[in-house]
JSON list of C-alpha atoms in Angstrom, two decimals:
[
{"chain": "A", "resi": 3, "resn": "UNK", "atom": "CA", "xyz": [-84.04, 153.85, 199.77]},
{"chain": "A", "resi": 4, "resn": "UNK", "atom": "CA", "xyz": [-85.55, 150.65, 198.42]},
{"chain": "A", "resi": 5, "resn": "UNK", "atom": "CA", "xyz": [-83.12, 148.46, 196.52]},
{"chain": "A", "resi": 6, "resn": "UNK", "atom": "CA", "xyz": [-83.49, 145.11, 194.80]},
{"chain": "A", "resi": 7, "resn": "UNK", "atom": "CA", "xyz": [-80.66, 142.74, 193.89]},
{"chain": "A", "resi": 8, "resn": "UNK", "atom": "CA", "xyz": [-80.94, 139.61, 191.79]},
{"chain": "A", "resi": 9, "resn": "UNK", "atom": "CA", "xyz": [-78.66, 136.62, 192.36]},
{"chain": "A", "resi": 10, "resn": "UNK", "atom": "CA", "xyz": [-78.28, 133.17, 190.91]},
{"chain": "A", "resi": 11, "resn": "UNK", "atom": "CA", "xyz": [-76.33, 131.10, 188.36]},
{"chain": "A", "resi": 12, "resn": "UNK", "atom": "CA", "xyz": [-75.42, 132.85, 185.14]},
{"chain": "A", "resi": 13, "resn": "UNK", "atom": "CA", "xyz": [-75.35, 129.58, 183.19]},
{"chain": "A", "resi": 14, "resn": "UNK", "atom": "CA", "xyz": [-78.01, 126.88, 183.17]},
{"chain": "A", "resi": 15, "resn": "UNK", "atom": "CA", "xyz": [-78.08, 123.69, 181.11]},
{"chain": "A", "resi": 16, "resn": "UNK", "atom": "CA", "xyz": [-80.98, 122.93, 178.79]},
{"chain": "A", "resi": 17, "resn": "UNK", "atom": "CA", "xyz": [-83.85, 121.01, 180.42]},
{"chain": "A", "resi": 18, "resn": "UNK", "atom": "CA", "xyz": [-82.72, 122.09, 183.90]},
{"chain": "A", "resi": 19, "resn": "UNK", "atom": "CA", "xyz": [-84.35, 124.57, 186.26]},
{"chain": "A", "resi": 20, "resn": "UNK", "atom": "CA", "xyz": [-83.36, 128.21, 186.41]},
{"chain": "A", "resi": 21, "resn": "UNK", "atom": "CA", "xyz": [-83.41, 129.57, 189.96]},
{"chain": "A", "resi": 22, "resn": "UNK", "atom": "CA", "xyz": [-83.03, 133.23, 190.90]},
{"chain": "A", "resi": 23, "resn": "UNK", "atom": "CA", "xyz": [-83.48, 135.18, 194.10]},
{"chain": "A", "resi": 24, "resn": "UNK", "atom": "CA", "xyz": [-84.23, 138.86, 194.60]},
{"chain": "A", "resi": 25, "resn": "UNK", "atom": "CA", "xyz": [-83.07, 140.38, 197.88]},
{"chain": "A", "resi": 26, "resn": "UNK", "atom": "CA", "xyz": [-84.98, 143.50, 198.95]},
{"chain": "A", "resi": 27, "resn": "UNK", "atom": "CA", "xyz": [-83.45, 146.16, 201.19]},
{"chain": "A", "resi": 28, "resn": "UNK", "atom": "CA", "xyz": [-84.92, 149.38, 202.53]},
{"chain": "A", "resi": 29, "resn": "UNK", "atom": "CA", "xyz": [-88.45, 147.98, 202.63]},
{"chain": "A", "resi": 30, "resn": "UNK", "atom": "CA", "xyz": [-90.12, 145.03, 204.32]},
{"chain": "A", "resi": 31, "resn": "UNK", "atom": "CA", "xyz": [-91.83, 142.75, 201.79]},
{"chain": "A", "resi": 32, "resn": "UNK", "atom": "CA", "xyz": [-94.39, 141.79, 204.42]},
{"chain": "A", "resi": 33, "resn": "UNK", "atom": "CA", "xyz": [-95.57, 145.41, 204.55]},
{"chain": "A", "resi": 34, "resn": "UNK", "atom": "CA", "xyz": [-97.26, 145.16, 201.18]},
{"chain": "A", "resi": 35, "resn": "UNK", "atom": "CA", "xyz": [-97.08, 145.48, 197.40]},
{"chain": "A", "resi": 36, "resn": "UNK", "atom": "CA", "xyz": [-96.55, 142.91, 194.72]},
{"chain": "A", "resi": 37, "resn": "UNK", "atom": "CA", "xyz": [-93.10, 141.75, 193.63]},
{"chain": "A", "resi": 38, "resn": "UNK", "atom": "CA", "xyz": [-92.38, 140.78, 190.07]},
{"chain": "A", "resi": 39, "resn": "UNK", "atom": "CA", "xyz": [-90.02, 139.16, 187.61]},
{"chain": "A", "resi": 40, "resn": "UNK", "atom": "CA", "xyz": [-89.47, 140.47, 184.08]},
{"chain": "A", "resi": 41, "resn": "UNK", "atom": "CA", "xyz": [-87.00, 139.22, 181.47]},
{"chain": "A", "resi": 42, "resn": "UNK", "atom": "CA", "xyz": [-85.42, 140.61, 178.33]},
{"chain": "A", "resi": 43, "resn": "UNK", "atom": "CA", "xyz": [-83.76, 138.38, 175.71]},
{"chain": "A", "resi": 44, "resn": "UNK", "atom": "CA", "xyz": [-80.67, 139.92, 174.11]},
{"chain": "A", "resi": 45, "resn": "UNK", "atom": "CA", "xyz": [-81.68, 142.69, 171.71]},
{"chain": "A", "resi": 46, "resn": "UNK", "atom": "CA", "xyz": [-85.39, 142.17, 172.35]},
{"chain": "A", "resi": 47, "resn": "UNK", "atom": "CA", "xyz": [-88.20, 143.65, 174.42]},
{"chain": "A", "resi": 48, "resn": "UNK", "atom": "CA", "xyz": [-89.47, 143.13, 177.94]},
{"chain": "A", "resi": 49, "resn": "UNK", "atom": "CA", "xyz": [-91.56, 140.12, 178.94]},
{"chain": "A", "resi": 50, "resn": "UNK", "atom": "CA", "xyz": [-93.44, 139.83, 182.21]},
{"chain": "A", "resi": 51, "resn": "UNK", "atom": "CA", "xyz": [-92.88, 136.46, 183.89]},
{"chain": "A", "resi": 52, "resn": "UNK", "atom": "CA", "xyz": [-95.07, 136.85, 186.94]},
{"chain": "A", "resi": 53, "resn": "UNK", "atom": "CA", "xyz": [-95.74, 138.65, 190.21]},
{"chain": "A", "resi": 54, "resn": "UNK", "atom": "CA", "xyz": [-96.40, 137.66, 193.79]},
{"chain": "A", "resi": 55, "resn": "UNK", "atom": "CA", "xyz": [-98.32, 139.53, 196.46]},
{"chain": "A", "resi": 56, "resn": "UNK", "atom": "CA", "xyz": [-96.64, 139.88, 199.83]},
{"chain": "A", "resi": 57, "resn": "UNK", "atom": "CA", "xyz": [-99.18, 137.39, 201.23]},
{"chain": "A", "resi": 58, "resn": "UNK", "atom": "CA", "xyz": [-98.16, 134.79, 198.65]},
{"chain": "A", "resi": 59, "resn": "UNK", "atom": "CA", "xyz": [-100.83, 135.06, 195.93]},
{"chain": "A", "resi": 60, "resn": "UNK", "atom": "CA", "xyz": [-99.25, 134.56, 192.53]},
{"chain": "A", "resi": 61, "resn": "UNK", "atom": "CA", "xyz": [-99.97, 135.77, 188.99]},
{"chain": "A", "resi": 62, "resn": "UNK", "atom": "CA", "xyz": [-98.14, 134.28, 186.02]},
{"chain": "A", "resi": 63, "resn": "UNK", "atom": "CA", "xyz": [-97.73, 134.97, 182.32]},
{"chain": "A", "resi": 64, "resn": "UNK", "atom": "CA", "xyz": [-100.05, 132.41, 180.69]},
{"chain": "A", "resi": 65, "resn": "UNK", "atom": "CA", "xyz": [-97.35, 131.54, 178.16]},
{"chain": "A", "resi": 66, "resn": "UNK", "atom": "CA", "xyz": [-94.95, 130.53, 180.94]},
{"chain": "A", "resi": 67, "resn": "UNK", "atom": "CA", "xyz": [-97.33, 129.42, 183.66]},
{"chain": "A", "resi": 68, "resn": "UNK", "atom": "CA", "xyz": [-96.68, 125.70, 183.31]},
{"chain": "A", "resi": 69, "resn": "UNK", "atom": "CA", "xyz": [-92.97, 126.19, 184.00]},
{"chain": "A", "resi": 70, "resn": "UNK", "atom": "CA", "xyz": [-92.88, 129.07, 186.51]},
{"chain": "A", "resi": 71, "resn": "UNK", "atom": "CA", "xyz": [-92.97, 129.19, 190.27]},
{"chain": "A", "resi": 72, "resn": "UNK", "atom": "CA", "xyz": [-92.56, 132.44, 192.22]},
{"chain": "A", "resi": 73, "resn": "UNK", "atom": "CA", "xyz": [-92.32, 132.34, 195.99]},
{"chain": "A", "resi": 74, "resn": "UNK", "atom": "CA", "xyz": [-91.68, 134.80, 198.79]},
{"chain": "A", "resi": 75, "resn": "UNK", "atom": "CA", "xyz": [-89.65, 134.43, 201.99]},
{"chain": "A", "resi": 76, "resn": "UNK", "atom": "CA", "xyz": [-90.60, 137.28, 204.29]},
{"chain": "A", "resi": 77, "resn": "UNK", "atom": "CA", "xyz": [-88.17, 136.14, 206.98]},
{"chain": "A", "resi": 78, "resn": "UNK", "atom": "CA", "xyz": [-85.28, 136.75, 204.60]},
{"chain": "A", "resi": 79, "resn": "UNK", "atom": "CA", "xyz": [-87.02, 139.68, 202.86]},
{"chain": "A", "resi": 80, "resn": "UNK", "atom": "CA", "xyz": [-86.59, 138.11, 199.46]},
{"chain": "A", "resi": 81, "resn": "UNK", "atom": "CA", "xyz": [-88.56, 136.48, 196.69]},
{"chain": "A", "resi": 82, "resn": "UNK", "atom": "CA", "xyz": [-87.56, 133.84, 194.18]},
{"chain": "A", "resi": 83, "resn": "UNK", "atom": "CA", "xyz": [-88.13, 132.60, 190.66]},
{"chain": "A", "resi": 84, "resn": "UNK", "atom": "CA", "xyz": [-87.94, 129.05, 189.38]},
{"chain": "A", "resi": 85, "resn": "UNK", "atom": "CA", "xyz": [-88.30, 128.32, 185.67]},
{"chain": "A", "resi": 86, "resn": "UNK", "atom": "CA", "xyz": [-88.22, 124.66, 184.74]},
{"chain": "A", "resi": 87, "resn": "UNK", "atom": "CA", "xyz": [-87.29, 122.82, 181.55]},
{"chain": "A", "resi": 88, "resn": "UNK", "atom": "CA", "xyz": [-85.31, 125.73, 180.16]},
{"chain": "A", "resi": 89, "resn": "UNK", "atom": "CA", "xyz": [-84.20, 126.02, 176.55]},
{"chain": "A", "resi": 90, "resn": "UNK", "atom": "CA", "xyz": [-82.01, 128.49, 174.68]},
{"chain": "A", "resi": 91, "resn": "UNK", "atom": "CA", "xyz": [-85.12, 130.66, 174.25]},
{"chain": "A", "resi": 92, "resn": "UNK", "atom": "CA", "xyz": [-85.00, 131.37, 178.00]},
{"chain": "A", "resi": 93, "resn": "UNK", "atom": "CA", "xyz": [-81.63, 133.09, 177.67]},
{"chain": "A", "resi": 94, "resn": "UNK", "atom": "CA", "xyz": [-82.21, 136.64, 178.85]},
{"chain": "A", "resi": 95, "resn": "UNK", "atom": "CA", "xyz": [-81.50, 139.34, 181.38]},
{"chain": "A", "resi": 96, "resn": "UNK", "atom": "CA", "xyz": [-83.81, 138.66, 184.30]},
{"chain": "A", "resi": 97, "resn": "UNK", "atom": "CA", "xyz": [-85.03, 141.61, 186.37]},
{"chain": "A", "resi": 98, "resn": "UNK", "atom": "CA", "xyz": [-86.84, 141.66, 189.66]},
{"chain": "A", "resi": 99, "resn": "UNK", "atom": "CA", "xyz": [-88.98, 144.68, 190.48]},
{"chain": "A", "resi": 100, "resn": "UNK", "atom": "CA", "xyz": [-91.40, 146.10, 192.99]},
{"chain": "A", "resi": 101, "resn": "UNK", "atom": "CA", "xyz": [-94.87, 145.94, 191.48]},
{"chain": "A", "resi": 102, "resn": "UNK", "atom": "CA", "xyz": [-97.13, 148.57, 193.04]},
{"chain": "A", "resi": 103, "resn": "UNK", "atom": "CA", "xyz": [-100.46, 147.73, 191.43]},
{"chain": "A", "resi": 104, "resn": "UNK", "atom": "CA", "xyz": [-99.95, 144.31, 189.75]},
{"chain": "A", "resi": 105, "resn": "UNK", "atom": "CA", "xyz": [-98.44, 145.80, 186.68]},
{"chain": "A", "resi": 106, "resn": "UNK", "atom": "CA", "xyz": [-96.63, 148.96, 187.77]},
{"chain": "A", "resi": 107, "resn": "UNK", "atom": "CA", "xyz": [-92.95, 148.31, 188.27]},
{"chain": "A", "resi": 108, "resn": "UNK", "atom": "CA", "xyz": [-91.57, 151.33, 190.08]},
{"chain": "A", "resi": 109, "resn": "UNK", "atom": "CA", "xyz": [-88.27, 150.00, 191.40]},
{"chain": "A", "resi": 110, "resn": "UNK", "atom": "CA", "xyz": [-86.06, 147.56, 189.50]},
{"chain": "A", "resi": 111, "resn": "UNK", "atom": "CA", "xyz": [-83.01, 145.50, 190.25]},
{"chain": "A", "resi": 112, "resn": "UNK", "atom": "CA", "xyz": [-79.99, 145.90, 188.01]},
{"chain": "A", "resi": 113, "resn": "UNK", "atom": "CA", "xyz": [-80.76, 142.63, 186.23]},
{"chain": "A", "resi": 114, "resn": "UNK", "atom": "CA", "xyz": [-78.83, 139.41, 185.89]},
{"chain": "A", "resi": 115, "resn": "UNK", "atom": "CA", "xyz": [-77.90, 137.68, 182.64]},
{"chain": "A", "resi": 116, "resn": "UNK", "atom": "CA", "xyz": [-78.81, 134.00, 182.45]},
{"chain": "A", "resi": 117, "resn": "UNK", "atom": "CA", "xyz": [-77.56, 131.92, 179.55]},
{"chain": "A", "resi": 118, "resn": "UNK", "atom": "CA", "xyz": [-79.01, 128.51, 178.77]},
{"chain": "A", "resi": 119, "resn": "UNK", "atom": "CA", "xyz": [-76.34, 126.37, 177.17]},
{"chain": "A", "resi": 120, "resn": "UNK", "atom": "CA", "xyz": [-74.74, 122.98, 177.55]},
{"chain": "B", "resi": 2, "resn": "UNK", "atom": "CA", "xyz": [-103.20, 136.76, 173.14]},
{"chain": "B", "resi": 3, "resn": "UNK", "atom": "CA", "xyz": [-103.45, 140.42, 174.05]},
{"chain": "B", "resi": 4, "resn": "UNK", "atom": "CA", "xyz": [-100.94, 142.74, 172.42]},
{"chain": "B", "resi": 5, "resn": "UNK", "atom": "CA", "xyz": [-99.85, 146.33, 172.81]},
{"chain": "B", "resi": 6, "resn": "UNK", "atom": "CA", "xyz": [-98.61, 147.90, 169.58]},
{"chain": "B", "resi": 7, "resn": "UNK", "atom": "CA", "xyz": [-95.91, 150.57, 169.44]},
{"chain": "B", "resi": 8, "resn": "UNK", "atom": "CA", "xyz": [-94.03, 152.06, 166.47]},
{"chain": "B", "resi": 9, "resn": "UNK", "atom": "CA", "xyz": [-90.52, 150.58, 166.27]},
{"chain": "B", "resi": 10, "resn": "UNK", "atom": "CA", "xyz": [-88.86, 153.96, 166.05]},
{"chain": "B", "resi": 11, "resn": "UNK", "atom": "CA", "xyz": [-89.42, 157.69, 166.44]},
{"chain": "B", "resi": 12, "resn": "UNK", "atom": "CA", "xyz": [-86.93, 160.40, 165.56]},
{"chain": "B", "resi": 13, "resn": "UNK", "atom": "CA", "xyz": [-86.93, 164.04, 166.63]},
{"chain": "B", "resi": 14, "resn": "UNK", "atom": "CA", "xyz": [-84.52, 166.95, 166.76]},
{"chain": "B", "resi": 15, "resn": "UNK", "atom": "CA", "xyz": [-83.45, 168.42, 170.10]},
{"chain": "B", "resi": 16, "resn": "UNK", "atom": "CA", "xyz": [-86.03, 170.83, 171.49]},
{"chain": "B", "resi": 17, "resn": "UNK", "atom": "CA", "xyz": [-88.88, 169.32, 169.51]},
{"chain": "B", "resi": 18, "resn": "UNK", "atom": "CA", "xyz": [-91.76, 167.25, 170.85]},
{"chain": "B", "resi": 19, "resn": "UNK", "atom": "CA", "xyz": [-91.71, 163.47, 170.62]},
{"chain": "B", "resi": 20, "resn": "UNK", "atom": "CA", "xyz": [-94.91, 161.46, 170.73]},
{"chain": "B", "resi": 21, "resn": "UNK", "atom": "CA", "xyz": [-94.86, 157.69, 171.14]},
{"chain": "B", "resi": 22, "resn": "UNK", "atom": "CA", "xyz": [-98.13, 155.82, 170.80]},
{"chain": "B", "resi": 23, "resn": "UNK", "atom": "CA", "xyz": [-99.30, 152.51, 172.18]},
{"chain": "B", "resi": 24, "resn": "UNK", "atom": "CA", "xyz": [-102.47, 150.79, 171.02]},
{"chain": "B", "resi": 25, "resn": "UNK", "atom": "CA", "xyz": [-104.42, 148.00, 172.65]},
{"chain": "B", "resi": 26, "resn": "UNK", "atom": "CA", "xyz": [-108.04, 146.94, 172.86]},
{"chain": "B", "resi": 27, "resn": "UNK", "atom": "CA", "xyz": [-108.09, 146.83, 176.66]},
{"chain": "B", "resi": 28, "resn": "UNK", "atom": "CA", "xyz": [-106.53, 150.24, 177.20]},
{"chain": "B", "resi": 29, "resn": "UNK", "atom": "CA", "xyz": [-109.91, 151.94, 177.83]},
{"chain": "B", "resi": 30, "resn": "UNK", "atom": "CA", "xyz": [-110.33, 149.60, 180.82]},
{"chain": "B", "resi": 31, "resn": "UNK", "atom": "CA", "xyz": [-106.78, 149.26, 182.15]},
{"chain": "B", "resi": 32, "resn": "UNK", "atom": "CA", "xyz": [-104.18, 151.83, 183.10]},
{"chain": "B", "resi": 33, "resn": "UNK", "atom": "CA", "xyz": [-101.04, 152.24, 181.01]},
{"chain": "B", "resi": 34, "resn": "UNK", "atom": "CA", "xyz": [-97.50, 152.63, 182.25]},
{"chain": "B", "resi": 35, "resn": "UNK", "atom": "CA", "xyz": [-94.40, 153.84, 180.42]},
{"chain": "B", "resi": 36, "resn": "UNK", "atom": "CA", "xyz": [-90.77, 152.87, 180.96]},
{"chain": "B", "resi": 37, "resn": "UNK", "atom": "CA", "xyz": [-87.54, 154.36, 179.66]},
{"chain": "B", "resi": 38, "resn": "UNK", "atom": "CA", "xyz": [-84.60, 152.03, 179.13]},
{"chain": "B", "resi": 39, "resn": "UNK", "atom": "CA", "xyz": [-81.11, 153.16, 178.19]},
{"chain": "B", "resi": 40, "resn": "UNK", "atom": "CA", "xyz": [-78.50, 150.70, 176.90]},
{"chain": "B", "resi": 41, "resn": "UNK", "atom": "CA", "xyz": [-77.20, 148.36, 179.56]},
{"chain": "B", "resi": 42, "resn": "UNK", "atom": "CA", "xyz": [-79.55, 149.73, 182.21]},
{"chain": "B", "resi": 43, "resn": "UNK", "atom": "CA", "xyz": [-82.73, 148.58, 183.90]},
{"chain": "B", "resi": 44, "resn": "UNK", "atom": "CA", "xyz": [-85.98, 150.22, 182.83]},
{"chain": "B", "resi": 45, "resn": "UNK", "atom": "CA", "xyz": [-87.21, 153.29, 184.69]},
{"chain": "B", "resi": 46, "resn": "UNK", "atom": "CA", "xyz": [-90.89, 154.07, 185.24]},
{"chain": "B", "resi": 47, "resn": "UNK", "atom": "CA", "xyz": [-91.64, 157.51, 183.73]},
{"chain": "B", "resi": 48, "resn": "UNK", "atom": "CA", "xyz": [-95.45, 157.51, 183.63]},
{"chain": "B", "resi": 49, "resn": "UNK", "atom": "CA", "xyz": [-97.97, 155.52, 185.68]},
{"chain": "B", "resi": 50, "resn": "UNK", "atom": "CA", "xyz": [-101.76, 155.27, 185.61]},
{"chain": "B", "resi": 51, "resn": "UNK", "atom": "CA", "xyz": [-101.90, 156.79, 182.11]},
{"chain": "B", "resi": 52, "resn": "UNK", "atom": "CA", "xyz": [-100.72, 160.29, 183.03]},
{"chain": "B", "resi": 53, "resn": "UNK", "atom": "CA", "xyz": [-99.10, 160.41, 186.47]},
{"chain": "B", "resi": 54, "resn": "UNK", "atom": "CA", "xyz": [-95.41, 161.23, 186.75]},
{"chain": "B", "resi": 55, "resn": "UNK", "atom": "CA", "xyz": [-93.27, 159.63, 189.50]},
{"chain": "B", "resi": 56, "resn": "UNK", "atom": "CA", "xyz": [-91.19, 161.93, 191.63]},
{"chain": "B", "resi": 57, "resn": "UNK", "atom": "CA", "xyz": [-87.87, 162.71, 190.03]},
{"chain": "B", "resi": 58, "resn": "UNK", "atom": "CA", "xyz": [-89.13, 162.39, 186.46]},
{"chain": "B", "resi": 59, "resn": "UNK", "atom": "CA", "xyz": [-88.80, 165.66, 184.53]},
{"chain": "B", "resi": 60, "resn": "UNK", "atom": "CA", "xyz": [-91.97, 167.59, 183.74]},
{"chain": "B", "resi": 61, "resn": "UNK", "atom": "CA", "xyz": [-91.29, 167.30, 180.02]},
{"chain": "B", "resi": 62, "resn": "UNK", "atom": "CA", "xyz": [-92.57, 163.71, 180.24]},
{"chain": "B", "resi": 63, "resn": "UNK", "atom": "CA", "xyz": [-96.35, 163.41, 180.10]},
{"chain": "B", "resi": 64, "resn": "UNK", "atom": "CA", "xyz": [-98.93, 160.78, 179.26]},
{"chain": "B", "resi": 65, "resn": "UNK", "atom": "CA", "xyz": [-102.41, 160.83, 177.81]},
{"chain": "B", "resi": 66, "resn": "UNK", "atom": "CA", "xyz": [-105.13, 158.38, 176.86]},
{"chain": "B", "resi": 67, "resn": "UNK", "atom": "CA", "xyz": [-107.81, 158.35, 174.20]},
{"chain": "B", "resi": 68, "resn": "UNK", "atom": "CA", "xyz": [-109.85, 155.26, 173.54]},
{"chain": "B", "resi": 69, "resn": "UNK", "atom": "CA", "xyz": [-107.63, 152.33, 172.63]},
{"chain": "B", "resi": 70, "resn": "UNK", "atom": "CA", "xyz": [-104.48, 154.47, 172.32]},
{"chain": "B", "resi": 71, "resn": "UNK", "atom": "CA", "xyz": [-102.21, 155.93, 174.95]},
{"chain": "B", "resi": 72, "resn": "UNK", "atom": "CA", "xyz": [-99.46, 158.41, 174.16]},
{"chain": "B", "resi": 73, "resn": "UNK", "atom": "CA", "xyz": [-96.18, 159.29, 175.83]},
{"chain": "B", "resi": 74, "resn": "UNK", "atom": "CA", "xyz": [-95.20, 162.88, 175.03]},
{"chain": "B", "resi": 75, "resn": "UNK", "atom": "CA", "xyz": [-91.74, 164.27, 175.63]},
{"chain": "B", "resi": 76, "resn": "UNK", "atom": "CA", "xyz": [-91.69, 168.04, 175.24]},
{"chain": "B", "resi": 77, "resn": "UNK", "atom": "CA", "xyz": [-88.44, 169.83, 174.51]},
{"chain": "B", "resi": 78, "resn": "UNK", "atom": "CA", "xyz": [-86.57, 166.61, 173.85]},
{"chain": "B", "resi": 79, "resn": "UNK", "atom": "CA", "xyz": [-82.99, 166.49, 175.08]},
{"chain": "B", "resi": 80, "resn": "UNK", "atom": "CA", "xyz": [-80.13, 164.28, 173.91]},
{"chain": "B", "resi": 81, "resn": "UNK", "atom": "CA", "xyz": [-80.33, 162.34, 177.18]},
{"chain": "B", "resi": 82, "resn": "UNK", "atom": "CA", "xyz": [-83.87, 161.25, 176.31]},
{"chain": "B", "resi": 83, "resn": "UNK", "atom": "CA", "xyz": [-82.57, 158.95, 173.56]},
{"chain": "B", "resi": 84, "resn": "UNK", "atom": "CA", "xyz": [-83.62, 155.50, 174.75]},
{"chain": "B", "resi": 85, "resn": "UNK", "atom": "CA", "xyz": [-86.06, 152.66, 174.26]},
{"chain": "B", "resi": 86, "resn": "UNK", "atom": "CA", "xyz": [-89.55, 153.30, 175.59]},
{"chain": "B", "resi": 87, "resn": "UNK", "atom": "CA", "xyz": [-92.00, 150.56, 176.53]},
{"chain": "B", "resi": 88, "resn": "UNK", "atom": "CA", "xyz": [-95.68, 150.82, 177.30]},
{"chain": "B", "resi": 89, "resn": "UNK", "atom": "CA", "xyz": [-97.23, 148.30, 179.66]},
{"chain": "B", "resi": 90, "resn": "UNK", "atom": "CA", "xyz": [-100.74, 147.48, 180.72]},
{"chain": "B", "resi": 91, "resn": "UNK", "atom": "CA", "xyz": [-102.82, 144.47, 181.74]},
{"chain": "B", "resi": 92, "resn": "UNK", "atom": "CA", "xyz": [-105.38, 142.10, 180.35]},
{"chain": "B", "resi": 93, "resn": "UNK", "atom": "CA", "xyz": [-108.13, 141.00, 182.67]},
{"chain": "B", "resi": 94, "resn": "UNK", "atom": "CA", "xyz": [-110.32, 139.30, 180.05]},
{"chain": "B", "resi": 95, "resn": "UNK", "atom": "CA", "xyz": [-109.22, 135.88, 181.26]},
{"chain": "B", "resi": 96, "resn": "UNK", "atom": "CA", "xyz": [-106.56, 135.25, 183.84]},
{"chain": "B", "resi": 97, "resn": "UNK", "atom": "CA", "xyz": [-105.18, 138.65, 184.81]},
{"chain": "B", "resi": 98, "resn": "UNK", "atom": "CA", "xyz": [-101.77, 139.20, 183.30]},
{"chain": "B", "resi": 99, "resn": "UNK", "atom": "CA", "xyz": [-99.36, 141.99, 182.51]},
{"chain": "B", "resi": 100, "resn": "UNK", "atom": "CA", "xyz": [-98.37, 142.88, 178.96]},
{"chain": "B", "resi": 101, "resn": "UNK", "atom": "CA", "xyz": [-95.56, 145.00, 177.54]},
{"chain": "B", "resi": 102, "resn": "UNK", "atom": "CA", "xyz": [-95.51, 146.68, 174.18]},
{"chain": "B", "resi": 103, "resn": "UNK", "atom": "CA", "xyz": [-92.72, 145.84, 171.77]},
{"chain": "B", "resi": 104, "resn": "UNK", "atom": "CA", "xyz": [-90.82, 149.03, 172.51]},
{"chain": "B", "resi": 105, "resn": "UNK", "atom": "CA", "xyz": [-90.01, 152.20, 170.58]},
{"chain": "B", "resi": 106, "resn": "UNK", "atom": "CA", "xyz": [-86.50, 153.44, 169.94]},
{"chain": "B", "resi": 107, "resn": "UNK", "atom": "CA", "xyz": [-86.39, 157.21, 170.34]},
{"chain": "B", "resi": 108, "resn": "UNK", "atom": "CA", "xyz": [-83.57, 158.77, 168.36]},
{"chain": "B", "resi": 109, "resn": "UNK", "atom": "CA", "xyz": [-82.57, 162.37, 169.01]},
{"chain": "B", "resi": 110, "resn": "UNK", "atom": "CA", "xyz": [-81.13, 163.66, 165.76]}
]
């Protein structure tokens, strides 16, 4: 079955860049679909960060667009998130997910908590 | 910016029907999706394209759409259905982007 697993530092300093990777197993990213990142601050709701098509086309949340880069590495069957100039407001659980229709997240990773603190 | 509006909370007794609404101006033009999230777990897609149910999701979960409002209905609510529910859609009026509602806490009394 298709599985997604996030990885990356759990602690990032303010003003630095948050970097996460999502490894996909059970499905080849190059075969299709979009692949997305969603975050959830503690005790709050879900926020879409952005999605990438398997070919590399990207779609970002306008409120984060200036700081976000999502890329895909089909050779490693993974995709990545970079969020620059982080502040405490970026502290959240970050999820990666398969995005079937650009806004239809049918398979999710377990999530990884990222804290922004000095 | 585009928003999807959900009630913060809904409460029902076991066996009753729970209805959770989601309102947004673009909903007549864009599909809606619903996710269930239990504490400490990742969200699970329970309804896609307004009213389609993924495999493995119980039949008591259904979705409907009317104008600018979509509704998630859970018939014969069970204790295990207690969770947060989020609607999600998209806004294509400018740059296409995905939007989540604020979430609704379903309490089974």
